[in-house]
Every structure is written in structure tokens, then in C-alpha cells.
Short mmCIF file of C-alpha atoms in Angstrom, two decimals:
data_model
loop_
_atom_site.label_atom_id
_atom_site.label_comp_id
_atom_site.label_asym_id
_atom_site.label_seq_id
_atom_site.Cartn_x
_atom_site.Cartn_y
_atom_site.Cartn_z
CA UNK Q 21 14.59 -21.50 -34.58
CA UNK Q 22 13.09 -20.54 -31.23
CA UNK Q 23 9.96 -18.48 -31.19
CA UNK Q 24 8.46 -16.62 -28.27
CA UNK Q 25 4.85 -15.73 -28.49
CA UNK Q 26 2.73 -13.45 -26.43
CA UNK Q 27 -0.60 -15.45 -26.32
CA UNK Q 28 -4.03 -13.90 -25.28
CA UNK Q 29 -5.75 -15.25 -22.15
CA UNK Q 30 -7.41 -18.58 -22.29
CA UNK Q 31 -10.78 -18.39 -23.81
CA UNK Q 32 -10.31 -15.03 -25.25
CA UNK Q 33 -10.29 -15.67 -28.89
CA UNK Q 34 -10.88 -19.25 -29.84
CA UNK Q 35 -13.94 -19.55 -31.99
CA UNK Q 36 -15.05 -15.94 -31.59
CA UNK Q 37 -15.62 -13.41 -34.29
CA UNK Q 38 -12.97 -11.88 -36.64
CA UNK Q 39 -12.57 -8.92 -34.26
CA UNK Q 40 -11.33 -11.37 -31.49
CA UNK Q 41 -9.03 -13.33 -33.37
CA UNK Q 42 -5.24 -12.68 -32.77
CA UNK Q 43 -3.08 -10.86 -35.12
CA UNK Q 44 0.53 -11.84 -35.35
CA UNK Q 45 3.77 -9.91 -36.01
CA UNK Q 46 6.99 -11.71 -36.27
CA UNK Q 47 10.56 -10.74 -37.12
CA UNK Q 48 13.45 -13.16 -36.86
CA UNK Q 49 13.41 -15.10 -33.63
CA UNK Q 50 10.48 -13.24 -31.77
CA UNK Q 51 6.86 -13.05 -32.64
CA UNK Q 52 3.94 -11.45 -30.98
CA UNK Q 53 0.18 -11.92 -30.73
CA UNK Q 54 -2.49 -9.37 -30.06
CA UNK Q 55 -6.33 -9.41 -30.52
CA UNK Q 56 -7.62 -7.82 -33.49
CA UNK Q 57 -9.72 -5.48 -31.55
CA UNK Q 58 -6.94 -4.78 -29.26
CA UNK Q 59 -4.81 -3.73 -32.04
CA UNK Q 60 -7.60 -1.66 -33.47
CA UNK Q 61 -8.19 0.14 -30.34
CA UNK Q 62 -4.34 0.64 -29.93
CA UNK Q 63 -4.12 2.11 -33.45
CA UNK Q 64 -7.00 4.25 -33.24
CA UNK Q 65 -5.87 5.84 -29.93
CA UNK Q 66 -2.55 6.59 -31.41
CA UNK Q 67 -4.05 8.07 -34.40
CA UNK Q 68 -6.34 10.33 -32.19
CA UNK Q 69 -3.13 11.33 -30.41
CA UNK Q 70 -1.52 12.40 -33.75
CA UNK Q 71 -4.53 14.18 -34.95
CA UNK Q 72 -4.74 16.13 -31.83
CA UNK Q 73 -1.12 16.88 -31.92
CA UNK Q 74 -1.67 18.42 -35.27
CA UNK Q 75 -4.51 20.37 -34.09
CA UNK Q 76 -2.73 21.66 -30.97
CA UNK Q 77 -0.10 22.98 -33.41
CA UNK Q 78 -2.41 24.86 -35.21
CA UNK Q 79 -4.54 26.60 -32.52
CA UNK Q 80 -3.91 29.03 -29.74
CA UNK Q 81 -3.40 32.53 -28.96
CA UNK Q 82 -1.61 32.62 -32.34
CA UNK Q 83 -3.53 30.49 -34.89
CA UNK Q 84 -1.15 28.88 -37.48
CA UNK Q 85 -2.65 27.40 -40.79
CA UNK Q 86 -1.76 23.95 -41.59
CA UNK Q 87 0.49 24.69 -44.69
CA UNK Q 88 2.45 27.16 -42.44
CA UNK Q 89 2.79 24.39 -39.71
CA UNK Q 90 4.21 21.90 -42.24
CA UNK Q 91 6.72 24.47 -43.47
CA UNK Q 92 7.67 25.30 -40.04
CA UNK Q 93 8.24 21.58 -39.11
CA UNK Q 94 9.81 20.32 -42.19
CA UNK Q 95 11.74 23.32 -43.36
CA UNK Q 96 12.04 25.70 -40.60
CA UNK Q 97 10.85 28.67 -42.84
CA UNK Q 98 7.89 30.95 -43.14
CA UNK Q 99 6.55 33.37 -40.70
CA UNK Q 100 9.00 33.67 -37.75
CA UNK Q 101 6.12 33.60 -35.36
CA UNK Q 102 4.67 30.41 -36.78
CA UNK Q 103 8.03 28.76 -36.48
CA UNK Q 104 8.56 30.01 -32.98
CA UNK Q 105 5.14 28.81 -31.79
CA UNK Q 106 5.12 25.57 -33.49
CA UNK Q 107 8.71 24.29 -32.87
CA UNK Q 108 9.51 25.94 -29.68
CA UNK Q 109 6.24 26.27 -27.90
CA UNK Q 110 3.49 23.79 -28.89
CA UNK Q 111 5.47 20.75 -30.59
CA UNK Q 112 7.54 19.86 -27.34
CA UNK Q 113 4.18 20.25 -25.06
CA UNK Q 114 2.09 18.18 -27.45
CA UNK Q 115 4.89 15.23 -27.77
CA UNK Q 116 5.39 15.45 -24.01
CA UNK Q 117 1.69 14.78 -23.64
CA UNK Q 118 2.00 11.77 -25.61
CA UNK Q 119 5.02 10.35 -23.90
CA UNK Q 120 3.70 11.09 -20.59
CA UNK Q 121 0.36 9.77 -21.10
CA UNK Q 122 1.58 6.47 -22.62
CA UNK Q 123 3.82 6.03 -19.55
CA UNK Q 124 1.05 6.56 -17.08
CA UNK Q 125 -1.29 4.35 -18.95
CA UNK Q 126 1.12 1.38 -18.91
CA UNK Q 127 2.00 1.99 -15.21
CA UNK Q 128 -1.63 2.06 -14.30
CA UNK Q 129 -2.11 -1.24 -16.33
CA UNK Q 130 0.80 -2.83 -14.56
CA UNK Q 131 -0.42 -2.00 -10.99
CA UNK Q 132 -4.08 -2.83 -11.79
CA UNK Q 133 -3.07 -6.26 -12.98
CA UNK Q 134 -0.67 -6.98 -10.27
CA UNK Q 135 -3.12 -5.93 -7.52
CA UNK Q 136 -6.21 -7.45 -9.40
CA UNK Q 137 -7.99 -4.09 -8.59
CA UNK Q 138 -9.31 -1.43 -10.81
CA UNK Q 139 -8.58 1.41 -8.32
CA UNK Q 140 -4.90 0.45 -7.97
CA UNK Q 141 -3.42 3.26 -10.10
CA UNK Q 142 -0.20 5.11 -9.00
CA UNK Q 143 -2.10 8.35 -8.41
CA UNK Q 144 -4.61 6.44 -5.96
CA UNK Q 145 -2.13 4.45 -4.14
CA UNK Q 146 0.40 7.01 -3.16
CA UNK Q 147 3.32 6.35 -5.58
CA UNK Q 148 2.61 9.75 -7.53
CA UNK Q 149 2.45 11.46 -4.29
CA UNK Q 150 5.89 9.79 -3.29
CA UNK Q 151 7.44 10.71 -6.59
CA UNK Q 152 6.17 14.41 -6.12
CA UNK Q 153 7.74 14.48 -2.44
CA UNK Q 154 10.92 13.34 -3.92
CA UNK Q 155 10.90 15.94 -6.67
CA UNK Q 156 9.92 18.77 -4.15
CA UNK Q 157 12.78 17.78 -1.87
CA UNK Q 158 14.95 18.21 -4.93
CA UNK Q 159 13.57 21.61 -6.09
CA UNK Q 160 13.66 23.24 -2.53
CA UNK Q 161 17.09 21.70 -1.67
CA UNK Q 162 19.01 21.75 -4.95
CA UNK Q 163 17.28 24.32 -7.06
CA UNK Q 164 15.38 21.81 -9.35
CA UNK Q 165 17.60 20.86 -12.47
CA UNK Q 166 15.63 18.44 -14.80
CA UNK Q 167 17.69 15.54 -14.29
CA UNK Q 168 17.92 16.23 -10.56
CA UNK Q 169 14.15 16.41 -10.18
CA UNK Q 170 13.69 13.28 -12.31
CA UNK Q 171 16.04 11.25 -10.03
CA UNK Q 172 14.23 12.55 -6.93
CA UNK Q 173 10.91 11.54 -8.28
CA UNK Q 174 11.95 7.96 -9.04
CA UNK Q 175 13.64 7.69 -5.79
CA UNK Q 176 10.65 8.88 -3.97
CA UNK Q 177 8.28 6.69 -5.83
CA UNK Q 178 10.39 3.62 -5.10
CA UNK Q 179 10.48 4.43 -1.29
CA UNK Q 180 6.76 5.04 -1.22
CA UNK Q 181 6.24 1.81 -3.15
CA UNK Q 182 8.25 -0.10 -0.67
CA UNK Q 183 6.49 1.38 2.19
CA UNK Q 184 2.88 0.78 0.77
CA UNK Q 185 3.86 -2.75 -0.12
CA UNK Q 186 5.16 -3.49 3.25
CA UNK Q 187 2.18 -2.30 4.97
CA UNK Q 188 -0.10 -4.07 2.56
CA UNK Q 189 1.43 -7.29 2.35
CA UNK Q 190 0.35 -8.77 5.77
CA UNK Q 191 -1.32 -12.18 4.91
CA UNK Q 192 -0.74 -11.72 1.17
CA UNK Q 193 -0.97 -8.56 -1.07
CA UNK Q 194 -4.96 -7.97 -1.59
CA UNK Q 195 -6.09 -5.12 -3.70
CA UNK Q 196 -8.57 -3.51 -1.35
CA UNK Q 197 -5.94 -3.37 1.35
CA UNK Q 198 -3.32 -1.89 -1.08
CA UNK Q 199 -5.90 0.79 -2.09
CA UNK Q 200 -6.80 1.72 1.49
CA UNK Q 201 -3.20 1.92 2.71
CA UNK Q 202 -2.22 3.85 -0.41
CA UNK Q 203 -4.99 6.25 0.17
CA UNK Q 204 -3.65 6.77 3.67
CA UNK Q 205 -0.16 7.19 2.35
CA UNK Q 206 -1.20 9.81 -0.01
CA UNK Q 207 -2.85 11.86 2.72
CA UNK Q 208 0.47 11.81 4.85
CA UNK Q 209 2.56 12.66 1.88
CA UNK Q 210 0.25 15.49 1.02
CA UNK Q 211 0.78 16.96 4.51
CA UNK Q 212 4.73 16.53 4.00
CA UNK Q 213 4.48 18.25 0.54
CA UNK Q 214 2.70 21.26 2.17
CA UNK Q 215 5.42 21.45 4.97
CA UNK Q 216 7.93 21.33 2.57
CA UNK Q 217 6.51 24.27 0.72
CA UNK Q 218 6.22 26.31 3.78
CA UNK Q 219 9.82 25.95 4.81
CA UNK Q 220 11.13 26.79 1.21
CA UNK Q 221 11.77 30.08 -0.09
CA UNK Q 222 9.07 32.17 -2.12
CA UNK Q 223 10.54 31.26 -5.46
CA UNK Q 224 11.08 27.67 -4.76
CA UNK Q 225 7.78 27.09 -3.29
CA UNK Q 226 6.21 28.90 -6.33
CA UNK Q 227 7.96 26.73 -8.59
CA UNK Q 228 7.12 23.63 -6.91
CA UNK Q 229 3.60 24.61 -6.38
CA UNK Q 230 3.07 25.05 -10.13
CA UNK Q 231 4.73 21.70 -10.77
CA UNK Q 232 2.39 20.05 -8.10
CA UNK Q 233 -0.58 20.91 -10.02
CA UNK Q 234 0.62 18.84 -13.05
CA UNK Q 235 1.31 20.83 -16.21
CA UNK Q 236 2.79 20.78 -19.33
CA UNK Q 237 2.93 24.53 -19.70
CA UNK Q 238 6.29 25.85 -20.34
CA UNK Q 239 8.00 22.38 -20.69
CA UNK Q 240 10.65 22.28 -23.65
CA UNK Q 241 12.84 19.98 -25.63
CA UNK Q 242 14.72 19.01 -22.52
CA UNK Q 243 11.81 17.37 -20.87
CA UNK Q 244 11.10 15.62 -24.06
CA UNK Q 245 14.54 14.25 -24.43
CA UNK Q 246 14.58 12.95 -20.75
CA UNK Q 247 11.09 11.45 -21.22
CA UNK Q 248 12.02 9.76 -24.49
CA UNK Q 249 15.34 8.33 -23.14
CA UNK Q 250 13.47 7.00 -20.15
CA UNK Q 251 11.19 5.06 -22.34
CA UNK Q 252 13.52 3.75 -24.60
CA UNK Q 253 15.19 2.13 -21.43
CA UNK Q 254 11.84 0.84 -19.71
CA UNK Q 255 9.81 -0.20 -22.67
CA UNK Q 256 11.72 -3.26 -23.58
CA UNK Q 257 11.63 -4.82 -20.24
CA UNK Q 258 8.13 -3.81 -19.96
CA UNK Q 259 6.88 -5.45 -22.85
CA UNK Q 260 9.11 -8.49 -22.12
CA UNK Q 261 7.03 -8.77 -18.71
CA UNK Q 262 3.85 -8.32 -20.42
CA UNK Q 263 3.30 -12.10 -21.32
CA UNK Q 264 4.07 -13.09 -17.56
CA UNK Q 265 1.61 -10.19 -16.40
CA UNK Q 266 -1.12 -11.86 -18.44
CA UNK Q 267 -0.44 -15.21 -17.02
CA UNK Q 268 -0.43 -13.88 -13.53
CA UNK Q 269 -3.80 -12.37 -13.95
CA UNK Q 270 -4.95 -16.29 -13.80
CA UNK Q 271 -3.88 -16.58 -10.27
CA UNK Q 272 -0.54 -17.16 -8.55
CA UNK Q 273 -0.91 -21.09 -8.45
CA UNK Q 274 -1.69 -21.25 -12.14
CA UNK Q 275 0.99 -18.70 -13.27
CA UNK Q 276 3.49 -20.95 -11.20
CA UNK Q 277 2.34 -23.99 -12.84
CA UNK Q 278 2.82 -22.22 -16.22
CA UNK Q 279 6.37 -21.56 -15.22
CA UNK Q 280 6.25 -17.92 -14.04
CA UNK Q 281 8.34 -16.97 -11.05
CA UNK Q 282 5.42 -15.03 -9.42
CA UNK Q 283 7.10 -13.30 -6.60
CA UNK Q 284 10.34 -12.07 -8.90
CA UNK Q 285 7.74 -11.19 -11.69
CA UNK Q 286 5.68 -9.03 -9.27
CA UNK Q 287 8.68 -7.16 -7.95
CA UNK Q 288 10.31 -6.47 -11.34
CA UNK Q 289 6.96 -5.25 -12.77
CA UNK Q 290 6.53 -3.15 -9.56
CA UNK Q 291 9.79 -1.56 -10.18
CA UNK Q 292 9.08 -1.01 -13.64
CA UNK Q 293 5.73 0.47 -13.08
CA UNK Q 294 7.33 2.90 -10.53
CA UNK Q 295 9.86 3.83 -12.99
CA UNK Q 296 7.29 4.77 -15.65
CA UNK Q 297 5.18 6.83 -13.31
CA UNK Q 298 8.22 8.47 -11.82
CA UNK Q 299 9.65 9.82 -14.98
CA UNK Q 300 6.05 10.84 -15.86
CA UNK Q 301 5.80 12.78 -12.63
CA UNK Q 302 9.26 14.25 -13.02
CA UNK Q 303 8.44 15.60 -16.68
CA UNK Q 304 5.06 16.90 -16.02
CA UNK Q 305 4.04 16.70 -12.23
CA UNK Q 306 1.79 14.26 -10.69
CA UNK Q 307 -1.09 14.24 -13.32
CA UNK Q 308 -4.12 12.33 -11.96
CA UNK Q 309 -6.72 10.21 -13.90
CA UNK Q 310 -4.80 8.90 -16.99
CA UNK Q 311 -3.18 5.99 -15.14
CA UNK Q 312 -6.72 5.01 -13.37
CA UNK Q 313 -8.79 5.38 -16.28
CA UNK Q 314 -6.75 4.42 -19.51
CA UNK Q 315 -6.28 0.59 -18.80
CA UNK Q 316 -9.99 0.19 -17.86
CA UNK Q 317 -10.99 2.24 -21.01
CA UNK Q 318 -8.74 0.06 -23.28
CA UNK Q 319 -10.11 -3.13 -21.76
CA UNK Q 320 -13.77 -1.90 -22.12
CA UNK Q 321 -13.43 -0.86 -25.78
CA UNK Q 322 -11.32 -3.61 -26.80
CA UNK Q 323 -13.52 -6.31 -24.92
CA UNK Q 324 -10.35 -7.84 -23.66
CA UNK Q 325 -10.36 -10.27 -20.75
CA UNK Q 326 -7.38 -8.56 -19.18
CA UNK Q 327 -5.39 -5.33 -19.28
CA UNK Q 328 -3.12 -4.96 -22.38
CA UNK Q 329 -0.02 -2.81 -21.77
CA UNK Q 330 0.18 -1.64 -25.41
CA UNK Q 331 -3.45 -0.39 -25.73
CA UNK Q 332 -3.38 1.13 -22.22
CA UNK Q 333 -0.39 3.20 -23.23
CA UNK Q 334 -1.95 4.25 -26.43
CA UNK Q 335 -5.29 5.02 -24.60
CA UNK Q 336 -3.29 6.96 -22.06
CA UNK Q 337 -1.59 9.11 -24.77
CA UNK Q 338 -4.82 9.83 -26.54
CA UNK Q 339 -6.41 10.88 -23.19
CA UNK Q 340 -3.68 13.15 -22.03
CA UNK Q 341 -3.41 14.65 -25.50
CA UNK Q 342 -6.98 15.50 -25.37
CA UNK Q 343 -6.85 17.08 -21.85
CA UNK Q 344 -3.74 19.23 -22.85
CA UNK Q 345 -5.71 20.62 -25.92
CA UNK Q 346 -8.70 21.25 -23.88
CA UNK Q 347 -6.74 22.84 -21.10
CA UNK Q 348 -4.76 25.10 -23.55
CA UNK Q 349 -7.85 26.51 -25.21
CA UNK Q 350 -9.75 27.32 -21.98
CA UNK Q 351 -7.49 30.38 -21.13
CA UNK Q 352 -4.95 31.84 -23.57
CA UNK Q 353 -1.84 33.64 -22.52
CA UNK Q 354 -1.77 37.58 -23.03
CA UNK Q 355 0.29 38.08 -26.15
CA UNK Q 356 1.36 41.16 -27.78
CA UNK Q 357 2.54 40.87 -31.37
CA UNK Q 358 4.90 43.67 -33.01
CA UNK Q 359 4.03 42.98 -36.74
CA UNK Q 360 6.98 45.35 -37.83
CA UNK Q 361 9.63 43.42 -35.89
CA UNK Q 362 7.85 40.11 -36.71
CA UNK Q 363 8.41 38.58 -33.07
CA UNK Q 364 6.50 38.05 -29.94
CA UNK Q 365 6.67 39.56 -26.56
CA UNK Q 366 4.94 37.54 -23.60
CA UNK Q 367 4.60 38.64 -20.15
CA UNK Q 368 5.58 35.46 -18.31
CA UNK Q 369 3.28 36.28 -15.06
CA UNK Q 370 0.33 36.70 -17.37
CA UNK Q 371 1.14 33.44 -19.18
CA UNK Q 372 1.41 31.62 -16.10
CA UNK Q 373 -1.58 32.91 -14.49
CA UNK Q 374 -4.02 32.45 -17.59
CA UNK Q 375 -2.75 28.98 -18.81
CA UNK Q 376 -4.92 26.23 -17.25
CA UNK Q 377 -2.76 23.36 -15.94
CA UNK Q 378 -3.61 20.04 -17.50
CA UNK Q 379 -3.86 18.43 -14.02
CA UNK Q 380 -6.70 20.54 -13.22
CA UNK Q 381 -8.67 19.20 -16.16
CA UNK Q 382 -7.54 15.39 -15.54
CA UNK Q 383 -8.52 15.93 -11.93
CA UNK Q 384 -12.09 16.91 -12.77
CA UNK Q 385 -12.42 13.99 -15.09
CA UNK Q 386 -10.62 11.55 -12.59
CA UNK Q 387 -13.23 12.41 -9.87
CA UNK Q 388 -16.19 11.64 -12.06
CA UNK Q 389 -14.60 8.47 -13.26
CA UNK Q 390 -13.96 7.20 -9.82
CA UNK Q 391 -17.48 8.16 -8.74
CA UNK Q 392 -18.63 6.16 -11.58
CA UNK Q 393 -16.56 2.99 -10.80
CA UNK Q 394 -17.62 2.95 -7.12
CA UNK Q 395 -21.39 3.54 -8.25
CA UNK Q 396 -20.85 0.64 -10.74
CA UNK Q 397 -19.45 -1.75 -8.01
CA UNK Q 398 -22.16 -0.94 -5.49
CA UNK Q 399 -23.41 -3.95 -3.67
CA UNK Q 400 -20.71 -6.26 -5.01
CA UNK Q 401 -18.59 -6.21 -2.00
CA UNK Q 402 -15.50 -5.20 -4.22
CA UNK Q 403 -13.65 -1.97 -5.06
#
């Protein structure tokens, strides 16, 4: 019987405390190893995301008690307002926050590990902007169906990644060059996006502008289904390449000596990372900060020598869930309730103007985090 193991980086767990010792899972012919502290961080982040999901189902412009939430979720009975808000408004957005946050966290972990630079996340090096450009082209050209926007975002991210990689690969792919070229490409794509908005109709420009901010408001079950289907396809190869990713962090020469085909693995991981951020951008828009900070927070809390894809995804899910809950509570929609009819009338323009997009919250946090990273690395000659 052949056993495949995902081992920690050398020197990470041997002879250390119980928190650093690996935990093993096995099923049939495949087994996995994970540091105990990394497993605790991943489980804690997922538990936090689940608790935030429950809170988001209860609070809002129409508060719903926990018993009514349980009845609405499991039986679909109770107050019609509670059933509507829980099942049709809040649950899909909360689930989408977990899925998108997890995808962005793993995508950021892939790019930071491949480039060996803490700033090399999709939103910094231009991949999110490229995905946004592809999605805007679909919105202003074909009307913006959900599947078409997702395809446009993925294609736009792939083209941008190819451009950035070609420009940054002279003399070998270096993290600082990748970040600087990515920032330049992001600025150029921002101008392209602005031009596309000026050449589109008022309705398409308004829809694209709201989407560009990065928001979960108004997202329904169709977005959740697309995101879940994409993760079902992408997660198995992402986790399969996770072992090679940890070996590649040791350096190309050592990874090659361990039997890793570095160039092929780097290309495959890049494509998978672009796919993750592409479907995330297609589902919720270019949400900043999550892909940048989630891998580093997971590594810092877990005291891991490298980036773990599982813990980065779990932390990303928790971060975006927290940001979504905070954003939804800053401003509430204007809701009128007719108690006799037992239904709700919502003025769409009032709702759109009064709900704070989650991208605004994450952008503020991301700016503060980026400043902190640069301040921490001052005088080291690295970025």
C-alpha cells in the first residue's frame, strides 16, 4: 500500500512542544500531516466564521431571534419576514463571504509562496484588476450574466498574470520586481476600467461601478452555487500541489533535488491561484486586503515556518465574514414593514445607497495592514 504524506518544512516540528507536533489524518491510500497549532488555527478560524454566520442571520434592519432562525433554516416555517430575510437575504451572502474569503486566502498564500514575498497578493500585483477588467468588458458588452461575468473575470486574470509574469521574469522571477510591475499594471488597468465605464450606458456603468467596489449586497443563491462549484473543481488540485509548494519554499535547487518539477509546478500553481481569485472577483468584485493579510496572519498565529493553504483559506473566510458583518451593520437599508400583510417592501435605491460595500471596509483595513508591513520591514532592504 502506497502512502502519500504532506510533511512540514524541515525543522518545524521535531523536538518541539506539543503545539508544534504534527497531527495525522489518513483514509485508505492517502494520509495528511499538519502541525497541531496550524490545525488549531484552521479550526478556530472556521469556528469563528460559523459563529459570525449565525450572528449575521440574527441581526440587521429586521432582527430575528435564534429560535426563529433555526425554524426558518431547518423547517422553512415561522414568521414570513424571518423566513425571507434568513433564507433569501442573509444566508446566501454569509455563505458567499465564507467561500470568497477562503478562495482569496488560498490564492494569496499561493502567490506569496511562489514569489517568496509577503506583498505578492492578487490584489497588489494586478491579477484582481485584470479579472475586474475582464468582468467589466462582459458587463458592458453582453449585459453581465453571472456565468459570463465569471468566465470574463477568469480570462482577464489569466491574461494579466501572463503579462505580469513575462515582464517580471527577466533574470528570474523575483518578488520585489513582481510587486513593482504588478503595481504598474494595476494602475494601467484602473485607467482602462475607468475608460470602459465612461463608454458604457448609464445602467451598465452603474452596475459595473457597484460591482467594482467589491460587495456582497444583493448576491443570491446563484452566486453561491457558482462559487461552490468552482471550489469543488479547484480545491483538489490546489491541495495536491500544496506539498510541492512547501518544498518550493526551500529554494528551486533543493526542491528540484527532492524531485519537484519547479517550473511546471510554478505554472500550475499560478494558474490555480488565478482561478481562485478569478471566481472570487466574479462573485463579489475585487475585494482587497483578504488575500494580502490572511496567509500572513495564519502563519503568525500558527507560528508556522511557511504558508499553509488550509489555514490561509480558513483565516480568509473568517476575515471576510467579520468584514461583511461589520459592513452590514454600519448602515441599514430603509425597510417598511406592513404587519397586516406580513411582508416587506424595500425601496431598491435606498437599500443600494445605504448599505456599505464590504470592499470599503477591507480596503481601509488593507491600507493599515500594508503600512504596518512596510514599517516592520524598514531598513531590511526587503519588501
